[in-house]
Coordinates of C-alpha atoms in Angstrom, one line a residue:
Chain A
X1 CA 5.2 19.2 37.5
X2 CA 8.8 21.1 37.9
X3 CA 9.3 19.2 41.1
X4 CA 8.6 15.8 39.1
X5 CA 10.8 16.8 36.4
X6 CA 13.7 17.6 38.7
X7 CA 13.3 14.2 40.5
X8 CA 13.5 12.3 37.3
X9 CA 16.4 14.2 36.3
X10 CA 18.1 13.3 39.6
X11 CA 17.0 9.6 39.7
X12 CA 15.8 8.3 36.4
X13 CA 18.3 6.6 33.7
X14 CA 18.9 8.1 30.3
X15 CA 16.3 6.0 28.2
X16 CA 13.5 7.0 30.5
X17 CA 14.2 10.7 30.3
X18 CA 14.2 10.5 26.5
X19 CA 11.0 8.6 26.6
X20 CA 9.5 11.3 28.8
X21 CA 11.0 14.0 26.6
X22 CA 9.3 12.4 23.7
X23 CA 5.7 12.1 25.3
X24 CA 5.2 15.3 27.0
X25 CA 1.3 15.3 26.8
X26 CA 1.2 11.8 28.3
X27 CA 0.9 11.8 32.1
X28 CA 3.3 9.3 34.1
X29 CA 1.3 6.4 35.2
X30 CA 0.7 2.7 33.9
X31 CA -0.5 3.6 30.2
X32 CA 2.5 5.6 29.4
X33 CA 4.8 3.0 31.3
X34 CA 3.3 0.3 29.2
X35 CA 3.9 2.0 26.0
X36 CA 7.6 3.0 26.5
X37 CA 8.3 -0.5 28.3
X38 CA 7.1 -2.3 24.9
X39 CA 8.8 0.0 22.7
X40 CA 12.1 -0.3 24.7
X41 CA 12.1 -4.3 25.2
X42 CA 11.4 -4.6 21.1
X43 CA 13.8 -2.2 19.9
X44 CA 17.0 -2.7 22.2
X45 CA 19.4 -4.9 20.6
X46 CA 20.0 -8.1 22.4
X47 CA 16.6 -8.0 24.1
X48 CA 14.8 -11.3 24.0
X49 CA 11.7 -9.7 22.7
X50 CA 13.7 -7.6 20.1
X51 CA 11.7 -7.1 16.7
X52 CA 13.9 -6.5 13.7
X53 CA 13.0 -2.9 12.1
X54 CA 11.0 -4.3 8.9
X55 CA 8.6 -6.0 11.3
X56 CA 8.2 -2.8 13.4
X57 CA 4.6 -1.9 12.2
X58 CA 2.2 0.2 14.2
X59 CA -1.4 0.9 12.8
X60 CA -3.7 3.5 13.9
X61 CA -7.4 3.8 13.5
X62 CA -8.4 7.7 12.7
X63 CA -11.9 8.6 13.9
X64 CA -11.9 8.7 17.6
X65 CA -8.2 7.4 18.0
X66 CA -6.2 9.9 16.2
X67 CA -8.9 12.9 16.1
X68 CA -12.1 13.5 17.4
X69 CA -15.1 12.0 16.1
X70 CA -18.4 13.6 18.1
X71 CA -21.0 14.8 17.1
X72 CA -20.6 13.1 14.1
X73 CA -17.7 11.5 12.0
X74 CA -16.0 14.7 10.5
X75 CA -16.0 13.1 7.0
X76 CA -20.0 12.9 7.4
X77 CA -19.8 16.7 8.3
X78 CA -17.8 17.3 5.2
X79 CA -20.4 15.5 3.0
X80 CA -23.2 17.3 4.4
X81 CA -21.3 20.5 3.9
X82 CA -20.6 19.5 0.4
X83 CA -24.1 18.8 -0.3
X84 CA -25.2 22.2 1.0
X85 CA -22.3 23.8 -1.3
X86 CA -23.5 21.8 -4.4
X87 CA -27.1 22.6 -3.8
X88 CA -27.5 25.5 -6.1
X89 CA -26.4 23.2 -9.1
X90 CA -29.2 20.6 -8.2
X91 CA -32.4 22.3 -7.5
X92 CA -34.1 18.7 -7.6
X93 CA -32.2 18.3 -4.1
X94 CA -34.7 20.6 -2.4
X95 CA -37.4 18.1 -3.0
X96 CA -35.3 14.7 -3.2
X97 CA -34.5 12.6 -0.2
X98 CA -32.1 12.1 1.1
X99 CA -30.8 15.4 0.0
X100 CA -33.8 17.2 1.1
X101 CA -32.8 16.0 4.8
X102 CA -29.5 17.7 4.6
X103 CA -30.8 21.0 3.1
X104 CA -33.6 20.9 5.9
X105 CA -31.0 20.1 8.6
X106 CA -33.0 17.1 9.5
X107 CA -30.0 14.9 10.3
X108 CA -32.2 12.5 12.4
X109 CA -34.0 11.4 9.2
X110 CA -31.0 11.1 7.3
X111 CA -29.2 8.6 10.0
X112 CA -32.5 6.7 10.4
X113 CA -32.4 5.9 6.8
X114 CA -29.1 4.1 7.0
X115 CA -27.1 3.1 4.0
X116 CA -30.3 3.7 1.8
X117 CA -29.6 7.6 2.6
X118 CA -25.9 7.3 2.9
X119 CA -25.0 6.1 -0.3
X120 CA -26.4 8.5 -2.8
X121 CA -24.9 11.5 -0.5
X122 CA -21.5 9.9 -0.6
X123 CA -22.0 9.2 -4.5
X124 CA -22.8 12.9 -5.0
X125 CA -19.8 14.2 -3.0
X126 CA -17.1 11.7 -3.2
X127 CA -17.6 10.3 -6.7
X128 CA -17.6 11.9 -10.3
X129 CA -14.2 13.8 -10.1
X130 CA -10.6 13.3 -10.3
X131 CA -8.4 12.3 -7.3
X132 CA -6.7 15.5 -7.6
X133 CA -10.0 17.5 -7.8
X134 CA -11.3 15.6 -4.8
X135 CA -8.0 16.3 -2.8
X136 CA -8.3 19.9 -3.6
X137 CA -12.0 20.0 -2.4
X138 CA -11.2 18.4 0.9
X139 CA -8.3 20.8 1.4
X140 CA -10.4 23.7 0.5
X141 CA -12.9 22.4 3.0
X142 CA -10.3 21.8 5.8
X143 CA -9.1 25.4 5.8
X144 CA -12.5 26.9 5.9
X145 CA -14.7 24.5 7.9
X146 CA -15.3 24.8 11.7
X147 CA -16.5 22.3 14.2
X148 CA -19.9 23.0 15.3
X149 CA -18.9 22.5 19.1
X150 CA -15.2 23.7 19.5
X151 CA -15.3 26.1 16.5
X152 CA -12.0 24.8 15.8
X153 CA -10.5 23.6 12.3
X154 CA -11.1 20.0 12.3
X155 CA -7.6 19.3 11.8
X156 CA -6.9 21.0 14.9
X157 CA -8.9 18.5 16.5
X158 CA -6.1 15.7 16.1
X159 CA -4.8 14.2 19.4
X160 CA -1.6 15.7 20.5
X161 CA -0.5 12.8 22.7
X162 CA -1.1 10.3 19.6
X163 CA 0.8 12.7 17.5
X164 CA 3.8 12.5 19.9
X165 CA 3.3 8.9 20.3
X166 CA 3.6 8.3 16.5
X167 CA 6.8 10.5 16.4
X168 CA 8.3 8.5 19.3
X169 CA 7.5 5.2 17.7
X170 CA 8.9 6.5 14.1
X171 CA 12.1 7.4 16.3
X172 CA 12.3 4.0 17.5
X173 CA 12.1 2.4 14.0
X174 CA 8.4 1.6 13.7
X175 CA 6.4 2.3 10.7
X176 CA 3.1 4.0 11.5
X177 CA 0.2 3.2 9.4
X178 CA -3.5 4.5 9.3
X179 CA -6.2 1.9 9.1
X180 CA -9.4 3.8 9.0
X181 CA -13.1 3.3 8.2
X182 CA -12.8 6.5 6.7
X183 CA -12.4 7.3 3.1
X184 CA -8.6 6.7 1.8
X185 CA -8.4 9.5 -0.5
X186 CA -10.3 12.0 2.1
X187 CA -7.7 10.7 4.7
X188 CA -4.5 11.0 2.4
X189 CA -5.8 14.9 1.5
X190 CA -4.8 15.8 5.2
X191 CA -3.0 13.0 7.0
X192 CA 0.8 14.0 6.0
X193 CA 0.6 17.5 7.4
X194 CA -1.3 16.2 10.5
X195 CA 0.3 13.0 11.5
X196 CA 3.3 12.8 9.2
X197 CA 2.1 9.7 7.6
X198 CA 2.6 9.6 3.9
X199 CA -0.2 8.6 1.3
X200 CA 1.0 5.1 0.9
X201 CA 0.7 4.5 4.7
X202 CA -2.8 5.3 4.6
X203 CA -5.5 2.2 4.5
X204 CA -9.0 3.4 4.4
X205 CA -12.4 2.5 2.9
X206 CA -12.5 2.9 -0.9
X207 CA -14.8 3.0 -4.0
X208 CA -13.6 2.3 -7.5
X209 CA -10.9 4.4 -9.7
X210 CA -10.9 4.6 -13.4
X211 CA -8.2 5.5 -15.5
X212 CA -8.8 8.0 -18.0
X213 CA -6.0 8.2 -20.9
X214 CA -5.1 11.0 -22.9
X215 CA -2.6 13.7 -23.2
X216 CA -3.3 14.9 -19.8
X217 CA -4.5 11.6 -18.2
X218 CA -6.5 11.4 -14.7
X219 CA -8.1 9.3 -12.4
X220 CA -11.7 9.1 -11.8
X221 CA -13.5 8.4 -8.5
X222 CA -16.4 6.2 -9.0
X223 CA -19.2 5.2 -6.8
X224 CA -18.6 1.5 -6.7
X225 CA -17.6 0.4 -3.3
X226 CA -14.6 -1.9 -2.9
X227 CA -13.3 -2.0 0.6
X228 CA -15.4 -1.0 3.9
X229 CA -12.2 -0.7 6.0
X230 CA -14.1 -1.4 9.3
X231 CA -14.4 -4.4 11.6
X232 CA -13.4 -7.6 9.8
X233 CA -12.3 -5.3 6.9
X234 CA -9.5 -3.9 9.1
X235 CA -7.2 -7.0 8.8
X236 CA -8.3 -7.7 5.0
X237 CA -7.0 -4.0 4.7
X238 CA -4.0 -4.7 6.4
X239 CA -3.1 -7.7 4.6
X240 CA -3.9 -6.0 1.2
X241 CA -1.7 -3.1 1.8
X242 CA 0.8 -4.1 4.3
X243 CA 1.2 -7.8 3.6
X244 CA 2.4 -8.4 7.1
X245 CA 1.0 -8.5 10.4
X246 CA 1.3 -5.6 12.6
X247 CA 3.0 -5.7 16.2
X248 CA 1.1 -2.8 17.5
X249 CA -2.5 -1.8 17.0
X250 CA -4.3 1.5 18.4
X251 CA -8.1 1.8 18.0
X252 CA -10.8 3.3 20.1
X253 CA -14.1 1.4 19.3
X254 CA -15.6 -2.0 18.3
X255 CA -15.0 -1.3 14.8
X256 CA -11.2 -1.8 15.4
X257 CA -11.7 -5.2 17.4
X258 CA -10.7 -7.2 14.5
X259 CA -7.6 -5.1 13.9
X260 CA -6.5 -5.7 17.5
X261 CA -7.4 -9.2 17.8
X262 CA -5.5 -9.6 14.4
X263 CA -2.4 -7.8 15.6
X264 CA -2.3 -9.2 19.1
X265 CA -2.7 -12.8 18.4
X266 CA 0.5 -13.1 16.4
X267 CA 3.7 -14.7 17.9
X268 CA 6.1 -12.6 19.7
X269 CA 5.5 -9.5 21.5
X270 CA 2.3 -7.5 20.8
X271 CA 0.6 -4.4 21.8
X272 CA -3.1 -3.4 21.5
X273 CA -4.5 -0.4 23.1
X274 CA -7.9 1.3 23.0
X275 CA -8.5 5.2 23.4
X276 CA -11.3 5.3 25.9
X277 CA -13.3 8.5 25.6
X278 CA -13.7 9.6 29.4
X279 CA -13.3 13.4 29.1
X280 CA -16.5 15.2 29.0
X281 CA -14.9 18.5 29.7
X282 CA -12.0 18.5 27.6
X283 CA -13.4 16.4 24.7
X284 CA -16.2 13.9 25.0
X285 CA -17.4 11.0 26.9
X286 CA -18.7 8.0 25.3
X287 CA -18.4 4.2 24.9
X288 CA -21.1 1.6 25.0
X289 CA -24.2 3.5 24.0
X290 CA -22.6 6.0 21.7
X291 CA -24.0 5.6 17.9
X292 CA -20.7 7.3 16.8
X293 CA -17.3 5.1 17.9
X294 CA -19.5 2.5 20.1
X295 CA -17.1 0.8 22.4
X296 CA -18.6 -2.4 24.3
X297 CA -17.0 -5.7 23.4
X298 CA -13.4 -4.0 23.5
X299 CA -14.3 -2.8 27.1
X300 CA -15.5 -6.2 28.1
X301 CA -12.6 -8.0 26.7
X302 CA -9.8 -5.6 27.0
X303 CA -8.4 -7.3 30.5
X304 CA -8.6 -10.7 28.8
X305 CA -6.7 -9.9 25.9
X306 CA -4.3 -7.7 27.8
X307 CA -5.2 -4.9 25.8
X308 CA -4.2 -1.4 27.2
X309 CA -7.1 1.1 27.9
X310 CA -6.0 4.7 27.4
X311 CA -8.2 6.9 29.8
X312 CA -8.1 10.1 27.9
X313 CA -8.9 12.1 31.6
X314 CA -6.4 10.4 33.5
X315 CA -3.6 9.6 31.0
X316 CA -3.3 12.7 28.7
X317 CA -2.1 16.2 30.1
X318 CA -3.1 17.8 26.8
X319 CA -5.8 17.0 24.1
X320 CA -5.3 19.1 21.3
X321 CA -2.2 20.9 19.8
X322 CA -3.5 24.4 20.8
X323 CA -5.5 23.4 24.0
X324 CA -2.9 24.6 26.8
Chain B
X1 CA 36.7 -4.2 -19.9
X2 CA 39.8 -3.8 -17.8
X3 CA 41.1 -1.3 -20.2
X4 CA 37.8 0.7 -20.0
X5 CA 38.2 0.7 -16.4
X6 CA 41.4 1.7 -16.2
X7 CA 40.6 4.5 -18.7
X8 CA 37.6 5.3 -16.3
X9 CA 39.6 5.4 -13.3
X10 CA 42.0 8.0 -14.9
X11 CA 39.6 10.3 -16.2
X12 CA 36.1 10.2 -15.0
X13 CA 34.7 12.4 -12.3
X14 CA 34.1 10.8 -8.8
X15 CA 30.0 10.8 -9.7
X16 CA 30.3 8.9 -13.0
X17 CA 32.6 6.1 -11.3
X18 CA 30.1 5.7 -8.6
X19 CA 27.1 5.3 -11.2
X20 CA 29.5 2.7 -13.2
X21 CA 30.4 1.0 -10.1
X22 CA 26.7 0.7 -9.0
X23 CA 25.6 -0.7 -12.6
X24 CA 28.3 -3.1 -13.6
X25 CA 26.0 -5.4 -15.6
X26 CA 25.0 -2.3 -17.7
X27 CA 27.0 -1.6 -21.0
X28 CA 28.2 2.0 -21.4
X29 CA 26.0 3.6 -24.0
X30 CA 22.9 5.8 -24.4
X31 CA 20.6 3.7 -22.4
X32 CA 22.7 3.8 -19.0
X33 CA 23.7 7.3 -19.6
X34 CA 20.2 8.3 -19.7
X35 CA 19.3 6.6 -16.5
X36 CA 22.6 8.1 -14.5
X37 CA 22.0 11.4 -16.0
X38 CA 18.2 11.4 -14.8
X39 CA 19.1 10.1 -11.5
X40 CA 21.8 12.7 -10.9
X41 CA 20.0 15.8 -12.1
X42 CA 16.8 14.7 -10.1
X43 CA 18.9 14.3 -6.7
X44 CA 21.6 16.7 -6.7
X45 CA 20.9 19.5 -4.4
X46 CA 20.4 22.9 -6.2
X47 CA 19.7 21.3 -9.5
X48 CA 16.9 22.8 -11.2
X49 CA 15.3 19.3 -11.7
X50 CA 15.8 18.4 -8.1
X51 CA 13.0 16.0 -6.7
X52 CA 12.2 15.9 -3.0
X53 CA 13.0 12.5 -1.5
X54 CA 9.3 11.7 -0.7
X55 CA 8.5 12.2 -4.3
X56 CA 11.1 10.0 -5.7
X57 CA 9.0 7.0 -6.6
X58 CA 10.1 4.2 -9.3
X59 CA 7.6 1.7 -10.5
X60 CA 8.5 -1.6 -12.0
X61 CA 6.7 -4.2 -14.1
X62 CA 7.9 -7.6 -13.0
X63 CA 7.1 -10.2 -15.9
X64 CA 9.5 -9.7 -18.7
X65 CA 10.9 -6.5 -16.7
X66 CA 12.5 -7.9 -13.6
X67 CA 12.6 -11.4 -14.8
X68 CA 11.8 -13.7 -17.8
X69 CA 8.2 -14.6 -19.0
X70 CA 8.7 -17.1 -21.9
X71 CA 7.5 -19.6 -22.9
X72 CA 4.7 -18.8 -20.5
X73 CA 4.3 -16.5 -17.5
X74 CA 6.2 -18.2 -14.7
X75 CA 3.0 -17.8 -12.4
X76 CA 0.9 -19.7 -14.9
X77 CA 3.7 -22.6 -15.1
X78 CA 3.3 -22.5 -11.2
X79 CA -0.5 -22.8 -11.6
X80 CA -0.1 -25.8 -13.8
X81 CA 2.4 -27.4 -11.6
X82 CA 0.0 -27.1 -8.7
X83 CA -2.9 -28.6 -10.6
X84 CA -0.5 -31.7 -11.3
X85 CA 0.2 -31.6 -7.4
X86 CA -3.4 -31.5 -6.4
X87 CA -4.6 -34.0 -9.1
X88 CA -4.6 -37.0 -6.8
X89 CA -6.9 -35.5 -4.4
X90 CA -9.1 -34.7 -7.4
X91 CA -10.0 -37.7 -9.5
X92 CA -12.6 -36.0 -11.4
X93 CA -10.1 -33.8 -13.0
X94 CA -8.9 -36.4 -15.3
X95 CA -12.3 -36.2 -17.2
X96 CA -12.9 -32.6 -16.5
X97 CA -12.1 -29.4 -18.7
X98 CA -9.9 -27.1 -18.2
X99 CA -8.0 -29.4 -15.6
X100 CA -8.2 -32.3 -18.0
X101 CA -6.0 -30.2 -20.5
X102 CA -3.6 -29.6 -17.8
X103 CA -3.2 -33.0 -16.8
X104 CA -2.9 -34.1 -20.7
X105 CA -0.4 -31.4 -21.2
X106 CA -2.8 -29.9 -23.8
X107 CA -1.8 -26.2 -23.1
X108 CA -3.0 -25.1 -26.6
X109 CA -6.7 -26.0 -25.7
X110 CA -6.2 -24.2 -22.3
X111 CA -4.9 -21.3 -23.8
X112 CA -7.5 -21.2 -26.5
X113 CA -10.1 -21.3 -23.9
X114 CA -9.2 -18.0 -22.6
X115 CA -10.6 -16.7 -19.2
X116 CA -13.0 -19.5 -19.2
X117 CA -10.2 -21.8 -18.8
X118 CA -7.9 -20.0 -16.7
X119 CA -10.3 -18.9 -14.0
X120 CA -11.1 -22.4 -12.6
X121 CA -7.4 -23.0 -12.5
X122 CA -6.7 -19.9 -10.8
X123 CA -9.4 -20.6 -8.1
X124 CA -8.4 -24.1 -7.4
X125 CA -4.6 -23.1 -7.0
X126 CA -4.8 -19.7 -5.7
X127 CA -8.2 -19.7 -3.4
X128 CA -9.2 -21.5 -0.5
X129 CA -6.3 -21.2 1.6
X130 CA -5.0 -18.6 4.1
X131 CA -2.4 -16.1 3.0
X132 CA 0.2 -17.9 5.1
X133 CA -0.6 -21.2 3.6
X134 CA -0.2 -19.7 0.2
X135 CA 2.9 -18.2 0.8
X136 CA 4.5 -21.5 2.0
X137 CA 3.2 -23.3 -1.1
X138 CA 4.8 -20.6 -3.4
X139 CA 8.2 -20.7 -1.5
X140 CA 8.1 -24.7 -1.6
X141 CA 7.5 -24.4 -5.7
X142 CA 10.2 -21.8 -5.9
X143 CA 12.7 -24.2 -4.2
X144 CA 11.9 -27.1 -6.2
X145 CA 10.5 -26.0 -9.6
X146 CA 12.9 -25.7 -12.5
X147 CA 12.3 -23.7 -15.9
X148 CA 11.5 -25.7 -18.9
X149 CA 14.2 -24.3 -21.1
X150 CA 16.9 -23.1 -19.0
X151 CA 16.5 -25.6 -16.1
X152 CA 17.3 -22.9 -14.0
X153 CA 15.1 -22.3 -10.7
X154 CA 12.7 -19.6 -11.4
X155 CA 14.1 -16.9 -9.2
X156 CA 17.4 -17.3 -10.6
X157 CA 15.9 -15.9 -13.9
X158 CA 15.5 -12.2 -12.5
X159 CA 17.6 -10.0 -14.4
X160 CA 20.8 -8.7 -12.8
X161 CA 21.2 -5.3 -14.5
X162 CA 17.3 -4.6 -13.2
X163 CA 18.5 -5.4 -9.5
X164 CA 21.6 -3.3 -9.5
X165 CA 19.4 -0.6 -11.3
X166 CA 16.7 -0.9 -8.0
X167 CA 19.7 -0.9 -5.7
X168 CA 21.2 2.2 -7.3
X169 CA 18.0 3.9 -7.3
X170 CA 17.4 3.1 -3.6
X171 CA 21.0 4.3 -2.9
X172 CA 19.9 7.8 -4.4
X173 CA 16.6 8.0 -2.3
X174 CA 14.1 6.6 -4.7
X175 CA 11.4 4.1 -3.3
X176 CA 11.0 1.1 -5.6
X177 CA 7.9 -0.5 -6.4
X178 CA 6.6 -3.5 -8.1
X179 CA 3.3 -3.0 -10.2
X180 CA 2.8 -6.3 -11.6
X181 CA -0.3 -8.1 -13.6
X182 CA 0.8 -11.0 -11.5
X183 CA -0.8 -11.9 -8.0
X184 CA -0.1 -9.8 -5.4
X185 CA 0.5 -12.5 -3.0
X186 CA 2.5 -14.6 -5.5
X187 CA 4.9 -11.9 -5.7
X188 CA 5.3 -11.1 -2.1
X189 CA 6.5 -14.5 -1.5
X190 CA 9.6 -14.0 -2.9
X191 CA 10.2 -10.5 -4.1
X192 CA 11.8 -9.4 -0.7
X193 CA 14.5 -11.8 -1.2
X194 CA 15.1 -11.5 -5.2
X195 CA 14.7 -7.7 -5.3
X196 CA 15.0 -6.0 -1.9
X197 CA 11.4 -4.9 -2.1
X198 CA 9.3 -5.5 0.7
X199 CA 5.6 -6.7 0.6
X200 CA 4.0 -3.2 1.3
X201 CA 5.7 -2.2 -1.8
X202 CA 4.4 -4.9 -4.1
X203 CA 1.3 -4.0 -6.2
X204 CA -0.4 -6.7 -8.2
X205 CA -3.6 -8.4 -9.4
X206 CA -5.6 -9.8 -6.3
X207 CA -8.8 -11.5 -5.6
X208 CA -10.7 -11.4 -2.3
X209 CA -9.4 -11.7 1.3
X210 CA -11.8 -12.7 4.1
X211 CA -10.8 -12.4 7.8
X212 CA -11.2 -15.5 9.7
X213 CA -11.8 -14.4 13.5
X214 CA -10.8 -16.9 16.3
X215 CA -8.1 -17.9 18.8
X216 CA -5.6 -18.1 15.8
X217 CA -7.3 -15.8 13.3
X218 CA -6.2 -16.0 9.5
X219 CA -7.0 -14.4 6.3
X220 CA -8.4 -16.5 3.6
X221 CA -8.0 -16.0 0.0
X222 CA -11.1 -15.9 -2.2
X223 CA -11.9 -16.2 -5.7
X224 CA -13.6 -13.2 -6.2
X225 CA -11.6 -10.9 -8.8
X226 CA -10.9 -7.5 -7.2
X227 CA -8.2 -5.6 -9.4
X228 CA -6.6 -6.8 -12.8
X229 CA -3.4 -4.9 -12.3
X230 CA -2.6 -4.7 -16.2
X231 CA -3.2 -2.0 -18.7
X232 CA -5.4 0.7 -17.4
X233 CA -5.5 -1.1 -14.1
X234 CA -1.8 -0.3 -13.4
X235 CA -2.4 3.3 -12.8
X236 CA -5.5 2.5 -10.8
X237 CA -3.1 0.0 -8.6
X238 CA -0.6 3.3 -8.3
X239 CA -3.3 5.6 -7.1
X240 CA -4.7 2.9 -4.7
X241 CA -1.7 1.9 -3.2
X242 CA 0.9 4.6 -3.5
X243 CA -1.5 7.7 -3.8
X244 CA 1.0 9.4 -5.5
X245 CA 2.3 9.8 -9.1
X246 CA 5.7 7.9 -9.8
X247 CA 8.4 9.6 -11.5
X248 CA 10.0 6.8 -13.1
X249 CA 8.5 3.7 -14.8
X250 CA 9.9 0.6 -16.3
X251 CA 8.0 -2.0 -18.2
X252 CA 8.3 -4.2 -21.1
X253 CA 5.0 -4.8 -22.7
X254 CA 1.7 -3.1 -23.9
X255 CA 0.3 -4.1 -20.5
X256 CA 2.6 -1.4 -19.1
X257 CA 1.4 1.4 -21.7
X258 CA -0.8 3.2 -19.1
X259 CA 1.7 3.1 -16.2
X260 CA 4.4 4.7 -18.5
X261 CA 1.8 7.3 -19.7
X262 CA 0.4 7.9 -16.3
X263 CA 4.0 8.2 -15.0
X264 CA 5.6 10.3 -17.9
X265 CA 2.8 12.8 -18.4
X266 CA 3.1 14.5 -15.1
X267 CA 4.7 17.9 -14.3
X268 CA 8.6 18.1 -13.8
X269 CA 11.1 15.5 -14.8
X270 CA 9.8 12.0 -15.7
X271 CA 11.5 8.9 -16.9
X272 CA 9.7 5.7 -18.8
X273 CA 11.5 2.8 -20.2
X274 CA 10.7 -0.3 -21.8
X275 CA 12.8 -3.6 -21.6
X276 CA 12.9 -4.8 -25.3
X277 CA 13.6 -8.6 -25.6
X278 CA 16.1 -8.7 -28.4
X279 CA 18.4 -11.4 -27.1
X280 CA 17.6 -15.0 -28.6
X281 CA 20.7 -16.4 -27.5
X282 CA 21.0 -15.3 -23.9
X283 CA 17.3 -14.9 -23.1
X284 CA 14.5 -14.9 -25.6
X285 CA 13.6 -12.3 -28.6
X286 CA 10.0 -11.1 -28.9
X287 CA 7.6 -8.2 -29.3
X288 CA 4.9 -7.5 -31.8
X289 CA 3.9 -10.9 -32.2
X290 CA 4.5 -12.6 -28.9
X291 CA 1.4 -13.9 -27.0
X292 CA 3.3 -13.2 -24.0
X293 CA 4.4 -9.8 -23.3
X294 CA 3.4 -8.4 -26.6
X295 CA 5.1 -5.3 -27.2
X296 CA 3.8 -2.9 -30.4
X297 CA 2.2 0.3 -29.2
X298 CA 5.0 0.7 -26.9
X299 CA 7.7 0.4 -29.6
X300 CA 5.6 2.7 -32.1
X301 CA 5.2 5.5 -29.4
X302 CA 8.4 5.2 -27.6
X303 CA 10.4 7.9 -29.5
X304 CA 7.4 10.4 -29.8
X305 CA 7.0 10.1 -25.9
X306 CA 10.7 9.9 -25.2
X307 CA 10.5 6.7 -23.5
X308 CA 14.0 4.9 -23.4
X309 CA 14.2 1.5 -25.0
X310 CA 16.4 -0.9 -23.1
X311 CA 17.9 -3.2 -25.7
X312 CA 19.0 -6.3 -23.8
X313 CA 21.3 -7.6 -26.3
X314 CA 23.2 -4.2 -26.5
X315 CA 22.8 -2.8 -23.2
X316 CA 23.2 -5.5 -20.8
X317 CA 26.6 -7.2 -20.0
X318 CA 24.9 -9.8 -18.0
X319 CA 21.4 -11.2 -18.0
X320 CA 20.9 -13.5 -14.9
X321 CA 22.8 -13.2 -11.6
X322 CA 24.8 -16.7 -12.4
X323 CA 25.2 -16.1 -16.2
X324 CA 28.9 -15.0 -16.6

């Protein structure tokens, strides 16, 4: 590492040093090179591929792209924790499915039930409170809860290379936006601290909101689904919130396929990338057969579409912020 | 005017000169003073009312607040123009209500029919095309169409004092957002040029969007209503898009009541204002009895709620950008 750094200091031009300094958790190689090369040619005045600052928009999936998502989406684990926490107020849950499955730790039955089991749990844990109350609940959980495998705080399982990448992009005039299948208000509760992304740049799935007037007005979260921000819902969410087409998109699963397609089929320079989970030792290794974050079509079509595959094992020097 | 300017140059402190220079279309008086005083005490480092830049959010209604809205909402006039333009392709419209009413110029019957008449017209003129096609249609219309009374381009009927106000706020670190009952994609087609507000800061009413995959993907506008961004829908739109409570809100009708209420009942310094249309000579004069932009509850409650009434006749030196 020191030898490499010395060699660079002696030979590389100033720009390359800056990029390397900005992305210390990325190993040198074709992936890092592709990112830096794209940013440089789209931001250098006079470059034929120059993109005006207003059009420099980069979108990021969250689960599996900016933080881990195994063994289950963390928001799903939050919902299960909430069912357990609320159970004393709902004695009937002990004998009522799907709540019974959660309390019996029978996650297989819950998963097998699909939407039919999931929706009542989402309604019980994500609706019926104000947005401010929900934010406080998520933040309290984030402070206390620990991941079942790593025993880390969940927000300590964000990917350090992606934090650096978003900072590097912002330093080069790119707006960074989250476009996640996860819940918008769930994400907003912790995304600013974790990624430097403010609430107005968080697009996620959402259910209804209801304004409650009065001396101390509030906004109630309801159960009515409005946007499922996954697959074809991602370009819809992007148009709804951003109103313009991004030029860079980062995902990790087939739920991100349409977001990458929409981003990379526009005119001018475009960049699409998929985080490929290849590191069973430092994180998790999964793709085609995973029930969470399945990646099959994206792997098949990436070469043809010139999407970059980010190989976690090969490309990342560090995974989590506290892991070296 | 020249005397006043000379007097100012001799006596006023540097900050006041800057504010006055920034708001030349606002006459000196309590309204301008209230705006400047609020901005100064919320942005001056060390001020007990200092607001961090990230929380400096100002929201603006559009129709009647940033541009005129008489004799009918301009987007409604756009829809009528579109029905006339599309009529040759729909011979059946000659004998089918509500289209027949438009072609016969029987706007009274159309208005009397309420939503029942309006929805088919919105569907025929605002849905069934891609977002890019719709943007082009709106821009073409904006270039060609003229207002029935003033004979001006519609986008020449934006309020110059409000353009200056938004610039002044942005120069002081405030984010400026539109929160309109008008259609989001309609607004986005011209708001950046007219107000300097980019598409991602335009919240409006919206119907569904549908992603169409393929080699050249597109996003289709559908007829399914999703958000009516008026009255209680405005705080909902604000929470959905911004995820934080604004500190300043500007409206002009009772459709903005809840937006001002939500904004001004939060903790810390807050600012709410209503544009009162008092100038029959230079613009239009209307409030309690108007079928467009009705303002009654707002007038009644403004003093109690400490909302500022912007009196167009008294407070504005200029109305439109080309009008002096």
